[in-house]
Coordinates of C-alpha atoms (C1' of nucleotides) in Angstrom, one line a residue:
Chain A
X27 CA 64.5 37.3 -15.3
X28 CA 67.6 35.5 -14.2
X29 CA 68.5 32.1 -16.3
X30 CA 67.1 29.7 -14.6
X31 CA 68.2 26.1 -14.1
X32 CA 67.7 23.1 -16.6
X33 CA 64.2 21.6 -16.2
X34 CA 64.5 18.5 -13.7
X35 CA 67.7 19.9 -11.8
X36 CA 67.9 20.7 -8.2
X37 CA 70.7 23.0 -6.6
X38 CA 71.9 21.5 -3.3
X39 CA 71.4 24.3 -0.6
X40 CA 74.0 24.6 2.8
X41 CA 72.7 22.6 5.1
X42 CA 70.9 20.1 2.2
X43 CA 74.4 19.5 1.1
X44 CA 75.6 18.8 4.5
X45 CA 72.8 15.9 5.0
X46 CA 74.0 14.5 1.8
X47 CA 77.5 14.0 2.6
X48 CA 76.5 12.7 6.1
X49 CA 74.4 10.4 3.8
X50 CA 77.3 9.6 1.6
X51 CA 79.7 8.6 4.1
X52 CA 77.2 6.3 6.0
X53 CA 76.5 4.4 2.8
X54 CA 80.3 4.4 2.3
X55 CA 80.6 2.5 5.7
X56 CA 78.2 0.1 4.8
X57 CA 79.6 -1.1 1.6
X58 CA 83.1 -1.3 3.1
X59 CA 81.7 -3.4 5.7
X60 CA 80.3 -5.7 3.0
X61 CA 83.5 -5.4 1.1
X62 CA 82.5 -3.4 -1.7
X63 CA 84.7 -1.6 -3.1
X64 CA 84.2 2.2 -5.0
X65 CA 84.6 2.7 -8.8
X66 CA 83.9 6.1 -10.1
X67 CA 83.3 6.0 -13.9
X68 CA 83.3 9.0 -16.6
X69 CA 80.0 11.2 -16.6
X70 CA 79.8 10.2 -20.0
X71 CA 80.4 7.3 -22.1
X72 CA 80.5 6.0 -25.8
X73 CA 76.7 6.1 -26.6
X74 CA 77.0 2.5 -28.3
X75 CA 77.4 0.9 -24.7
X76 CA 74.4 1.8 -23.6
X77 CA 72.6 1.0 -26.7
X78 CA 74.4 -2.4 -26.3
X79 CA 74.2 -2.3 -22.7
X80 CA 70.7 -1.4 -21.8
X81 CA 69.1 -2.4 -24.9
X82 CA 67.5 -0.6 -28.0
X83 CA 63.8 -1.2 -27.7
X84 CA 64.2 0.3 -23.9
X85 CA 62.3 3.6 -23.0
X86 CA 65.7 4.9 -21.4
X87 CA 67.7 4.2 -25.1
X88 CA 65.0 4.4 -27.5
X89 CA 63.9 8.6 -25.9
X90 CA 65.2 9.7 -22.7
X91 CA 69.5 9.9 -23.2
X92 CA 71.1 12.8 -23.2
X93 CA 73.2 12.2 -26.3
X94 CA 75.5 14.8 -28.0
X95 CA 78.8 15.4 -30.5
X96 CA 76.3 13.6 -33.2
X97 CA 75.7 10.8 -30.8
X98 CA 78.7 10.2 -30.6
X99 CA 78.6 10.3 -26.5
X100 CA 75.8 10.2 -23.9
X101 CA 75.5 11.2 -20.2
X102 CA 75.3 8.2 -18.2
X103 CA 71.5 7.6 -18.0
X104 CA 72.7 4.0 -15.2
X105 CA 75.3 2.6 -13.9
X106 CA 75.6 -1.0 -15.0
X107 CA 76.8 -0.8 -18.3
X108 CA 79.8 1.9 -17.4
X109 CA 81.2 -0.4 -14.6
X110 CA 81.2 -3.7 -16.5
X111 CA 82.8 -1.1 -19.3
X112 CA 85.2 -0.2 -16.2
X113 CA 85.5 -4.0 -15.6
X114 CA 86.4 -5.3 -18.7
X115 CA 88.6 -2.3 -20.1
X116 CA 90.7 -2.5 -16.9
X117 CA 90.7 -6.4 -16.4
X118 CA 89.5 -6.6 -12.9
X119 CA 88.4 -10.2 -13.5
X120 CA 92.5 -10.7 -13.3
X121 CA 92.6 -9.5 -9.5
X122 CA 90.1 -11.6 -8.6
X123 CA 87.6 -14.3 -9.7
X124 CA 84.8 -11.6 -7.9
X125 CA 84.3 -8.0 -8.0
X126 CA 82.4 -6.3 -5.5
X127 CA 82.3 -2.9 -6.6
X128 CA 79.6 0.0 -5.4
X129 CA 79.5 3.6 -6.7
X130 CA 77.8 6.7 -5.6
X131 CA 77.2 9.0 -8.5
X132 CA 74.7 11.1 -10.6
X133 CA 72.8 10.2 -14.0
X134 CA 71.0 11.9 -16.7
X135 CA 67.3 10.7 -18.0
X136 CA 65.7 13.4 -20.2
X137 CA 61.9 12.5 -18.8
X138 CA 59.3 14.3 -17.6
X139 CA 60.2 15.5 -14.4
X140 CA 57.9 15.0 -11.2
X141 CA 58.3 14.0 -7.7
X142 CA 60.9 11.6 -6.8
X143 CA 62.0 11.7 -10.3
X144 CA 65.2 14.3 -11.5
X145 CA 66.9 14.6 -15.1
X146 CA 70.0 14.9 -13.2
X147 CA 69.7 12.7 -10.5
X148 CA 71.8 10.2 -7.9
X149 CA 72.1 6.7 -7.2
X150 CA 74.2 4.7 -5.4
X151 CA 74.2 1.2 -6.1
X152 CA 76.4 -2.1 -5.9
X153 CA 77.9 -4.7 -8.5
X154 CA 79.2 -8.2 -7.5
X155 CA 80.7 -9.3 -10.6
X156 CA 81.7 -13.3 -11.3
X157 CA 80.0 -15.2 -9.2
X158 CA 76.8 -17.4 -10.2
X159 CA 76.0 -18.1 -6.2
X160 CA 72.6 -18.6 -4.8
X161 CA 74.3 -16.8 -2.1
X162 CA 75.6 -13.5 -3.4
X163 CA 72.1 -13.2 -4.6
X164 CA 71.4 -13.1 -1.3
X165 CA 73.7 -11.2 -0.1
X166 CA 72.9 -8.4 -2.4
X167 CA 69.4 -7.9 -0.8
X168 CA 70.9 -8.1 2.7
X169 CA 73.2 -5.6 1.5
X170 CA 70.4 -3.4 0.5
X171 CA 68.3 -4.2 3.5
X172 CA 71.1 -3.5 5.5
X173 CA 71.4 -0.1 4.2
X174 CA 68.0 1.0 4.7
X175 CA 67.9 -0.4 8.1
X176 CA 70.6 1.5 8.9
X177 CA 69.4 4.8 8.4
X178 CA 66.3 3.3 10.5
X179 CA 63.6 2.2 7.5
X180 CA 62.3 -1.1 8.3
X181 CA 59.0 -1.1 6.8
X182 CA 60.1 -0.2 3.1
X183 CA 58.9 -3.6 1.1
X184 CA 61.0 -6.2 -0.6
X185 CA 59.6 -7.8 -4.0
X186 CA 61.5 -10.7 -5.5
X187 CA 61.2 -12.4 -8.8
X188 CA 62.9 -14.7 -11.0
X189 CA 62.4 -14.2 -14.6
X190 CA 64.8 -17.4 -16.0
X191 CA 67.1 -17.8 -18.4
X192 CA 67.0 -16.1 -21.8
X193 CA 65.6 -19.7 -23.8
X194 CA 63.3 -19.8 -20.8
X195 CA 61.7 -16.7 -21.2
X196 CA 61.4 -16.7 -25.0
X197 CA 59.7 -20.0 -24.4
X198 CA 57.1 -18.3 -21.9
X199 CA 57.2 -15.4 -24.0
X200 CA 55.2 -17.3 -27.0
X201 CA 52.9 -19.1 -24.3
X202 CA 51.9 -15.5 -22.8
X203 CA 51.2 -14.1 -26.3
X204 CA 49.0 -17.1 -27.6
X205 CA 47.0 -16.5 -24.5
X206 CA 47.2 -12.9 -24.7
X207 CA 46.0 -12.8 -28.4
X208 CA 42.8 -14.0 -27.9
X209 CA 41.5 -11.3 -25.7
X210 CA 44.0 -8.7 -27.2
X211 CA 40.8 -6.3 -28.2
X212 CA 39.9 -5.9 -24.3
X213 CA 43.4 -4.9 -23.5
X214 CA 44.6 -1.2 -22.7
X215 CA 46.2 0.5 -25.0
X216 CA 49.2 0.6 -23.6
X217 CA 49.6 -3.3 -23.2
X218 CA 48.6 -3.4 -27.1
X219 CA 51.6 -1.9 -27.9
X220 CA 53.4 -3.7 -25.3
X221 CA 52.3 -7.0 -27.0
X222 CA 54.5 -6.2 -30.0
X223 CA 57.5 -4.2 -28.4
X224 CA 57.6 -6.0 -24.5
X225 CA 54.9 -8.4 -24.0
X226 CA 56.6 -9.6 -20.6
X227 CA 56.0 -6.1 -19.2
X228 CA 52.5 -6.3 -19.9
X229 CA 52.5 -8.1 -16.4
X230 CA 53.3 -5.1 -14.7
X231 CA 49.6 -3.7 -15.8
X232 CA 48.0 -1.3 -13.0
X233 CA 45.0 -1.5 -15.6
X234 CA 41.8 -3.0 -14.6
X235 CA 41.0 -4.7 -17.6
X236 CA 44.2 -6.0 -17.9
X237 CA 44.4 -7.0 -14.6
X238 CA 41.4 -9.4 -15.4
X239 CA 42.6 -11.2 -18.6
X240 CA 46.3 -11.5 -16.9
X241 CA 44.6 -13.6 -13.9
X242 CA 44.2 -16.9 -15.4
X243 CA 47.2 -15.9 -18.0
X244 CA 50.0 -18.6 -17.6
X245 CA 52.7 -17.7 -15.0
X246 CA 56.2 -17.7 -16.2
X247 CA 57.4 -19.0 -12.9
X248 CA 55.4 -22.5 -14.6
X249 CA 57.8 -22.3 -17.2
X250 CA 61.0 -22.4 -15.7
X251 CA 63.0 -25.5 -15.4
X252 CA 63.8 -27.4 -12.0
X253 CA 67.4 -25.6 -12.1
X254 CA 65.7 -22.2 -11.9
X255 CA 63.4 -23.2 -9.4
X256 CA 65.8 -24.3 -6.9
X257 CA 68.2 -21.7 -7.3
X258 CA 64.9 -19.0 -6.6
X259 CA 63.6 -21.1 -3.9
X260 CA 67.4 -21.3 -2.0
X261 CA 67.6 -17.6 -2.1
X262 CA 64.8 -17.4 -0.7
X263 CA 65.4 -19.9 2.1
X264 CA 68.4 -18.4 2.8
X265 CA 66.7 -14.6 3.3
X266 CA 64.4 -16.1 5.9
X267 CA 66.9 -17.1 7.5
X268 CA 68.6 -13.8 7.6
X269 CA 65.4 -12.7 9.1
X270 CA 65.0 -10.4 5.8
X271 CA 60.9 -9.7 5.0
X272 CA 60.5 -10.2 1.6
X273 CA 57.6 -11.1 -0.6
X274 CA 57.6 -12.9 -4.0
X275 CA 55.4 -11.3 -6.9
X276 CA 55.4 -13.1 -9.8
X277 CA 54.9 -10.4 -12.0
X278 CA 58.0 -8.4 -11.2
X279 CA 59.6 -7.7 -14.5
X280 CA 62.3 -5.3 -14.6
X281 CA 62.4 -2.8 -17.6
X282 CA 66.6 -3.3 -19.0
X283 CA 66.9 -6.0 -21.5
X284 CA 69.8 -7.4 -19.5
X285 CA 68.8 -8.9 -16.8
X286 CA 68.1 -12.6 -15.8
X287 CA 66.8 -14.7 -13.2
X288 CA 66.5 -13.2 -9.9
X289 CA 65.0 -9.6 -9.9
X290 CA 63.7 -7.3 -7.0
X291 CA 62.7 -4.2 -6.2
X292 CA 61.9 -2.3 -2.6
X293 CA 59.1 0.0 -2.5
X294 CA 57.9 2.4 0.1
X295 CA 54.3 4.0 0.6
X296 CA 55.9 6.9 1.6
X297 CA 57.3 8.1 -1.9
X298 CA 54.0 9.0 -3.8
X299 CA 53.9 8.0 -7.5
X300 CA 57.4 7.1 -7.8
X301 CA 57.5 4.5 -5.0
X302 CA 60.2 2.2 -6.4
X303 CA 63.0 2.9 -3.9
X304 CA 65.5 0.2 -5.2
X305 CA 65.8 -1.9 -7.9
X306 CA 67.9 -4.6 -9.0
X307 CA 68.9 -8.1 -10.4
X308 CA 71.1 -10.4 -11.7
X309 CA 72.4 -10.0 -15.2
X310 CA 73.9 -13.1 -16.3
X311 CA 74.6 -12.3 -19.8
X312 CA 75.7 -8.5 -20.2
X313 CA 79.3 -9.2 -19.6
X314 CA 79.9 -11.1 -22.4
X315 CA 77.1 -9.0 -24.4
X316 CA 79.5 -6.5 -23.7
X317 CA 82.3 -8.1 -24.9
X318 CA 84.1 -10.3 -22.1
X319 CA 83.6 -13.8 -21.4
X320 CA 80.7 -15.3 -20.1
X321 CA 80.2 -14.1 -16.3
X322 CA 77.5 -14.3 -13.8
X323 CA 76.5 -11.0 -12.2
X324 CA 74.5 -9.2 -9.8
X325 CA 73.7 -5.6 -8.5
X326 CA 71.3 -3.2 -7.5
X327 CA 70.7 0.3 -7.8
X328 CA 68.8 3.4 -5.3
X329 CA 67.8 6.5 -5.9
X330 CA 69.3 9.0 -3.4
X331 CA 66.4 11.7 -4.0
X332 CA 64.1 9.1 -3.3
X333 CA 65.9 7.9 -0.6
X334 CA 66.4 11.6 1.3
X335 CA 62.1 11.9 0.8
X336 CA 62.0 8.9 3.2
X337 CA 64.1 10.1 5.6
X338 CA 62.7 13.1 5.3
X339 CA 59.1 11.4 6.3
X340 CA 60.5 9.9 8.9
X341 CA 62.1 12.7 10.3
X342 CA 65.6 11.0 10.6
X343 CA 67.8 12.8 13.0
X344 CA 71.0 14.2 11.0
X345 CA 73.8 15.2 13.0
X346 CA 74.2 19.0 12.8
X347 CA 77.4 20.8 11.3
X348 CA 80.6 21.3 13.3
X349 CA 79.8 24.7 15.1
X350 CA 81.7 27.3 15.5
X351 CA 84.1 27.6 18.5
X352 CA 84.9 31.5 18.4
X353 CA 83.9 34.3 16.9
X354 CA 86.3 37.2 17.0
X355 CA 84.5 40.6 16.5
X356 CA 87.2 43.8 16.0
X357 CA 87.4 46.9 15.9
X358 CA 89.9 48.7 13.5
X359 CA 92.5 47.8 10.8
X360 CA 95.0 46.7 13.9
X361 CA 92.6 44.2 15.6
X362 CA 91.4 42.9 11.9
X363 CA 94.3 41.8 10.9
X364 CA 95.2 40.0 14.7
X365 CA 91.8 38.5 14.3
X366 CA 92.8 36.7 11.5
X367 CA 96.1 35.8 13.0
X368 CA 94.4 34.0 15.8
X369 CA 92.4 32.6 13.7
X370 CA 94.7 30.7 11.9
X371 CA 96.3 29.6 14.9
X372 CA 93.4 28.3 15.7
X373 CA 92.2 26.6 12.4
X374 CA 95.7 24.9 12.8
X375 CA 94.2 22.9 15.5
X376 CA 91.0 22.0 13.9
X377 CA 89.0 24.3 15.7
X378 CA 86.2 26.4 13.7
X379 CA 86.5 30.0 14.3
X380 CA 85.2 33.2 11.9
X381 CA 85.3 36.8 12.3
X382 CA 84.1 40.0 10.5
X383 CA 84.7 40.7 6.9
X384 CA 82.3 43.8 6.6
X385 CA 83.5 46.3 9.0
X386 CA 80.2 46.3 11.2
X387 CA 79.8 47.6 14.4
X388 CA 80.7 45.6 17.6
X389 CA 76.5 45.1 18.3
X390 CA 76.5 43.4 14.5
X391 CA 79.6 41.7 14.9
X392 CA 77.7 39.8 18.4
X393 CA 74.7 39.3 16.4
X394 CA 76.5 37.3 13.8
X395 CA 78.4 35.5 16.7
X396 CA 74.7 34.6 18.0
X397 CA 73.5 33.9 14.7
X398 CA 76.2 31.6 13.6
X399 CA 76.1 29.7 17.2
X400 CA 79.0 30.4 18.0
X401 CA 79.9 29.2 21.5
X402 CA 82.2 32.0 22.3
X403 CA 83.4 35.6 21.4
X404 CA 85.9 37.8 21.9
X405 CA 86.0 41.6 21.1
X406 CA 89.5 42.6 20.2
X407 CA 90.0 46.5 20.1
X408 CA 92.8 48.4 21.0
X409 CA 92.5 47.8 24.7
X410 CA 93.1 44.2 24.2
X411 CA 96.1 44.5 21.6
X412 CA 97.8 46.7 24.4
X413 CA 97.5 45.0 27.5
X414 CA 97.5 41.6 25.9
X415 CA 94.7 40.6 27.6
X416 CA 90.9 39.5 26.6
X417 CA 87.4 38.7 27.8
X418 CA 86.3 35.8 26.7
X419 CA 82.1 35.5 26.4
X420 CA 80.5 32.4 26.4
X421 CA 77.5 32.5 24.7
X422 CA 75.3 30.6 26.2
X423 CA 75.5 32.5 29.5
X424 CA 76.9 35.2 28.9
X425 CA 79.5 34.8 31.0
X426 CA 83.3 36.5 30.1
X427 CA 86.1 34.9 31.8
X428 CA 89.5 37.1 31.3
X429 CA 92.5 35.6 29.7
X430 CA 95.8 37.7 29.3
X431 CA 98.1 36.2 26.4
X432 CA 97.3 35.6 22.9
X433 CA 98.8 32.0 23.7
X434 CA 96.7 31.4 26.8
X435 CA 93.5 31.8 24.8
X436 CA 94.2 29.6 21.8
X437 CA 95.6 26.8 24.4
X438 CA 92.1 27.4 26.7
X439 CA 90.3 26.8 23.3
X440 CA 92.1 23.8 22.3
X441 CA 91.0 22.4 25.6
X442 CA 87.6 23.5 25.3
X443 CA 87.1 21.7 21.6
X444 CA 88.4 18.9 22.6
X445 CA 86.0 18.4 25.5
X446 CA 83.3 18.8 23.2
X447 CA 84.1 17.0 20.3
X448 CA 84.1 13.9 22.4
Chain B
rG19 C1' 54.8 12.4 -25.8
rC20 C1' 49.8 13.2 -23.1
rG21 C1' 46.6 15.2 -18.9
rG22 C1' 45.4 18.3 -14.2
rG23 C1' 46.9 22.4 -10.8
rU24 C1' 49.6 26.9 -9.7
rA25 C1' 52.1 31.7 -10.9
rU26 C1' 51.8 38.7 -5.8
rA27 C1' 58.6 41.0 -1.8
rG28 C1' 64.3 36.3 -0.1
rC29 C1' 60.3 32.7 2.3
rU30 C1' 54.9 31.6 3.7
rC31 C1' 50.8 33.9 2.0
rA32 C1' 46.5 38.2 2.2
rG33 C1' 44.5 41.2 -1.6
rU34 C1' 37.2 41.9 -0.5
rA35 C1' 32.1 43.6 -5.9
rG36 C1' 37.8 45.5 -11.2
rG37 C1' 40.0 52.0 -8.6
rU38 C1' 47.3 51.4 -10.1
rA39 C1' 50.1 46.5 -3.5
rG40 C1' 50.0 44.5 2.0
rA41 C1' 51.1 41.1 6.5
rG42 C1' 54.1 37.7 9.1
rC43 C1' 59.0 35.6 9.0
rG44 C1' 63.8 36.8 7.2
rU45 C1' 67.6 40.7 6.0
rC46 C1' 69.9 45.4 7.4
rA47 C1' 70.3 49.6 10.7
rG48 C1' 69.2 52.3 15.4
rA49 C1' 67.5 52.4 21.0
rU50 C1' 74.1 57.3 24.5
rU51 C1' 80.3 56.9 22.7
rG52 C1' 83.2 49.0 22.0
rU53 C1' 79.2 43.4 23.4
rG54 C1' 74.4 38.9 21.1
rG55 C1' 69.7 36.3 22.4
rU56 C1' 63.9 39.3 24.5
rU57 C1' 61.5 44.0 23.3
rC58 C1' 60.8 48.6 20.6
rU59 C1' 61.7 51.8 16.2
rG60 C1' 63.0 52.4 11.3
rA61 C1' 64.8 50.9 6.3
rA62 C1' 65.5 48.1 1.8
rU63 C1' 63.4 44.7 -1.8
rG64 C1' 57.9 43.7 -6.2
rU65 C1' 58.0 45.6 -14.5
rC66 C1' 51.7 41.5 -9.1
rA67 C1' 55.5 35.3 -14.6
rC68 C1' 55.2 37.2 -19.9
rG69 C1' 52.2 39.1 -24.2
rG70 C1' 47.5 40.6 -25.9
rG71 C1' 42.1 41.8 -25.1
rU72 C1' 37.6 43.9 -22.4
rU73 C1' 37.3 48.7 -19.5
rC74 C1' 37.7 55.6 -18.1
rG75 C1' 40.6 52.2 -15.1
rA76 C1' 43.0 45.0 -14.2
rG77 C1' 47.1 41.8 -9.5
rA78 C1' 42.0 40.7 -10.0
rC79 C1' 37.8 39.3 -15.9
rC80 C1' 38.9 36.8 -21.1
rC81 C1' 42.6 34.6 -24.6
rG82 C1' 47.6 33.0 -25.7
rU83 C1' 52.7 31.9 -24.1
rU84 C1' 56.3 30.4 -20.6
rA85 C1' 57.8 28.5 -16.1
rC86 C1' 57.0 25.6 -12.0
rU87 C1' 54.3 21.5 -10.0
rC88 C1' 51.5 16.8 -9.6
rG89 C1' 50.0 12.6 -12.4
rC90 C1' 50.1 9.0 -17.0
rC91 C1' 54.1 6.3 -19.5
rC92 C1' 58.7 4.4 -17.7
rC93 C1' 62.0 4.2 -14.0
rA94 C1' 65.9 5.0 -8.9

RNA sequence: GCGGGUAUAGCUCAGUAGGUAGAGCGUCAGAUUGUGGUUCUGAAUGUCACGGGUUCGAGACCCGUUACUCGCCCCA
C-alpha cells in the first residue's frame, strides 16, 4: 500500500481547490469592505502562548496540540492568541487606537476526527483589537452575518450570551456550585468532573438529568451588575435594528479561558454533529494576560470545512474555471514546436490555450479539445505551416472558419476572449 | 480517551447455499491514410484491507490487526 495521509487530513482535489479560492476571495471582499485588514501569522508558535493564551485546564491545551522540539513549539491549534502575539510584538496599537485585522488560515487539533471536524483544518476569522464599544460588538456579528449572507445562508442561527466580567463570574461561579452540590449525585458523569475542572460549562449539558437540576439552578445573567446588563441589552438593541435575527441563550459558554462578556455562536441544522458554524466573543483581558496593556477586544472565528458543507447543501452556484479558448492539436516535430509558439503569443494576452504533450493522433488530440471544453481547435500539420493558413473549428458547432496568417488568428482570438469575458 | 458501522478495479457497487472475480461509469486505443461530441468494437487495471483459523477448497464463515467513517467528549 501507498503511505497514506495523516489521519484527519484532506487533500484539496482540482476543481475543490478552485471553489476554495473563489471562497477565499469573496470573504477577502467582505472584510475589506468592513475594513479589516489581513495578518498572516507563523504556522507555529512558542507553545507557552497558547498555554498562556488559551488556558491550561482547556481540552485544546491540556490534549489535543500538536507540540514538538520538546515542546518547545506547537502548530497553531487558533488564531487569537498568535495575532494579539502579532499585535503586541509589532506594536500595532501605535498605528492606531483600533485594529481590525481578519486572517484566513489553517490549524492543527490532534482530536478525533469526524464530520465537519479536520486535525488540519481552516478558519477564517476577524479581530477588532482596542475598542470596549457596545458597537463593535455589534458590528462583529453583522460582520459575520454579513458573510454568510453573502454566500446566500440566511437561516443559519445566531446565539448570543454575556458571560460578565471575570469578579462577576467567580461570584456566580460559587452560587452555581452551592446549588449544584446538593444534587451533585444525580448529575452525569461528565458534569461531575466538570464541577471541579469548569463548572460554568456544566450549562452547556445536552444530558437529561442535568438538564433537570440546571432548570431552577441560578442564572448567571442574575448575577451580573447593571453595567453588564446595559452594555448586553444595547447590543442587542442595536442588532434589531440592523435587522440581524439573533436569539439570546443564557447558557452559552464558550470553552477558551479568555473570553468575557459578550459571546456567540451561529449554528446550522445542516452540519450534523458538529453544527457550531461560528464562534466568537469578546476577550477583554487576554491582551494584557499576554503581556500588553489592558485592552478591550473582540473577534470571531469560522470553520471553512464547515462552511463549504453548507454550501454544499444548499447547492450554491460556484462560478466555473476560466475555460480554455484554443486547443491546438499537431502533427509532427515542426507543427509542435509552432504550437507552442502560438501559444505563448497567445497566453501573452491572457487567453487560455493548451495543446498536445503525448504525441497522440489528431482523433485524440480533438477528444482532449472536447474534453477539456475547449471552445476552439485548430489542427496544425504541414499543410498549414506551408501555406500559412488555418481552419479554425469552433466547437460547439462544428463550424471551421479559415484564417491565413499566424497573426490574423491570435488577433481573431483576442477579439473573441474579450467578447466573452465580459 | 470511549462507542457503533464499513473495508471487492480510478469511482459507484454486484458477487447467490463456501468451488479461486464481475457490471456500470471513467481511462486508453480502433471503426480507411490529418478532426471531437452520439454509436459500435477492443484493451488495461484487483496480493477481494492485512494476519491467522475452519474446510479438499474462503471475497464469502470465525478470531485478531489496521485503515476509513459516524457518534460521545470538546470545538470551527
Amino acid at each position: 500500500m501507498f503511505i497514506q495521509k495523516p489521519k484527519g487530513t484532506y487533500d484539496l482535489l482540482p476543481g475543490r481547490s478552485f471553489q476554495r479560492n473563489f471562497i477565499e476571495t469573496k470573504l477577502r471582499e467582505v472584510f475589506s469592505d468592513f475594513n479589516y485588514s489581513e495578518i498572516r501569522t507563523p504556522a507555529f508558535e512558542k507553545t507557552s502562548l497558547f498555554r498562556r493564551g488559551i488556558g491550561e485546564e482547556t481540552d485544546i491545551v491540556s490534549k489535543e496540540m500538536y507540540s514538538f522540539n520538546e515542546d518547545e513549539f506547537t502548530l497553531k491549534p487558533e488564531m487569537t492568541a498568535p495575532v494579539i502575539r502579532a499585535y503586541l510584538e509589532n506594536s500595532l496599537y501605535n498605528e492606531s487606537p483600533l485594529k481590525k485585522l481578519f486572517y484566513i488560515s489553517n490549524m492543527f487539533r490532534r482530536e478525533r476526527p469526524q464530520a465537519g471536524r479536520f486535525r488540519e483544518f481552516s478558519q477564517y476569522g476577524a479581530e477588532a483589537i482596542g475598542s470596549g464599544d457596545y458597537l463593535i460588538d455589534a458590528e462583529m456579528i453583522l460582520l459575520a452575518d454579513t458573510i454568510l449572507k453573502k454566500f446566500g445562508i440566511y437561516d443559519s442561527k445566531i446565539k448570543i450570551n454575556t458571560i460578565g466580567s471575570l469578579s462577576e463570574r467567580e461570584n456566580y461561579i460559587k452560587v452555581l456550585k452551592n446549588y449544584l452540590s446538593k444534587y451533585i449525585n444525580e448529575l452525569s458523569a461528565d458534569s461531575r468532573r466538570r464541577f471541579e475542572t469548569n463548572p460554568l460549562r456544566i450549562l452547556d449539558t445536552k444530558d437529561k438529568k442535568d438538564l433537570e437540576v440546571l432548570k431552577d439552578a441560578p442564572l448567571l445573567y442574575d448575577y451580573l451588575n447593571e453595567d453588564t446588563k446595559s452594555f448586553f441589552e444595547k447590543i442587542l438593541f442595536n442588532l434589531k435594528l440592523l435587522n440581524v435575527n439573533y436569539e439570546t441563550d443564557y447558557r452559552l459558554v464558550r470553552g477558551f479561558d479568555y473570553y468575557t462578556s459578550t459571546t456567540f455562536e451561529f449554528t446550522s441544522e445542516s452540519l450534523g454533529a458538529q453544527n457550531s458554524l461560528l464562534g466568537g466573543g469578546r476577550y477583554d483581558l487576554l491582551v494584557e494576560q499576554l503581556g500588553g496593556k489592558p485592552t478591550p477586544a473582540i473577534g470571531f472565528a469560522a470553520g471553512i470545512e464547515r462552511f463549504e458543507m453548507i454550501l454544499e447543501e444548499k447547492k450554491f452556484c460556484f462560478p466555473s474555471e476560466k475555460e480554455i479558448i484554443l486547443y491546438v492539436a499537431s502533427i509532427g516535430e515542426e507543427s509542435k514546436i509552432s504550437a507552442l509558439n502560438i501559444m505563448n503569443s497567445l497566453r501573452n494576452s491572457g487567453i487560455k490555450c493548451e495543446t498536445d504533450f503525448l504525441n497522440r493522433s489528431v482523433k485524440s488530440q480533438m477528444k482532449e479539445a472536447n474534453k477539456c471544453n475547449a471552445r476552439y481547435a485548430v489542427v496544425i500539420g504541414e499543410n498549414e505551416l506551408k501555406n500559412n493558413s488555418f481552419q479554425l473549428k469552433k466547437m460547439s458547432d462544428g463550424n471551421e472558419i479559415s484564417i491565413t496568417n499566424f497573426e490574423n488568428l491570435i488577433e481573431y482570438l483576442k477579439n473573441e476572449n474579450q467578447t466573452s469575458s465580459s
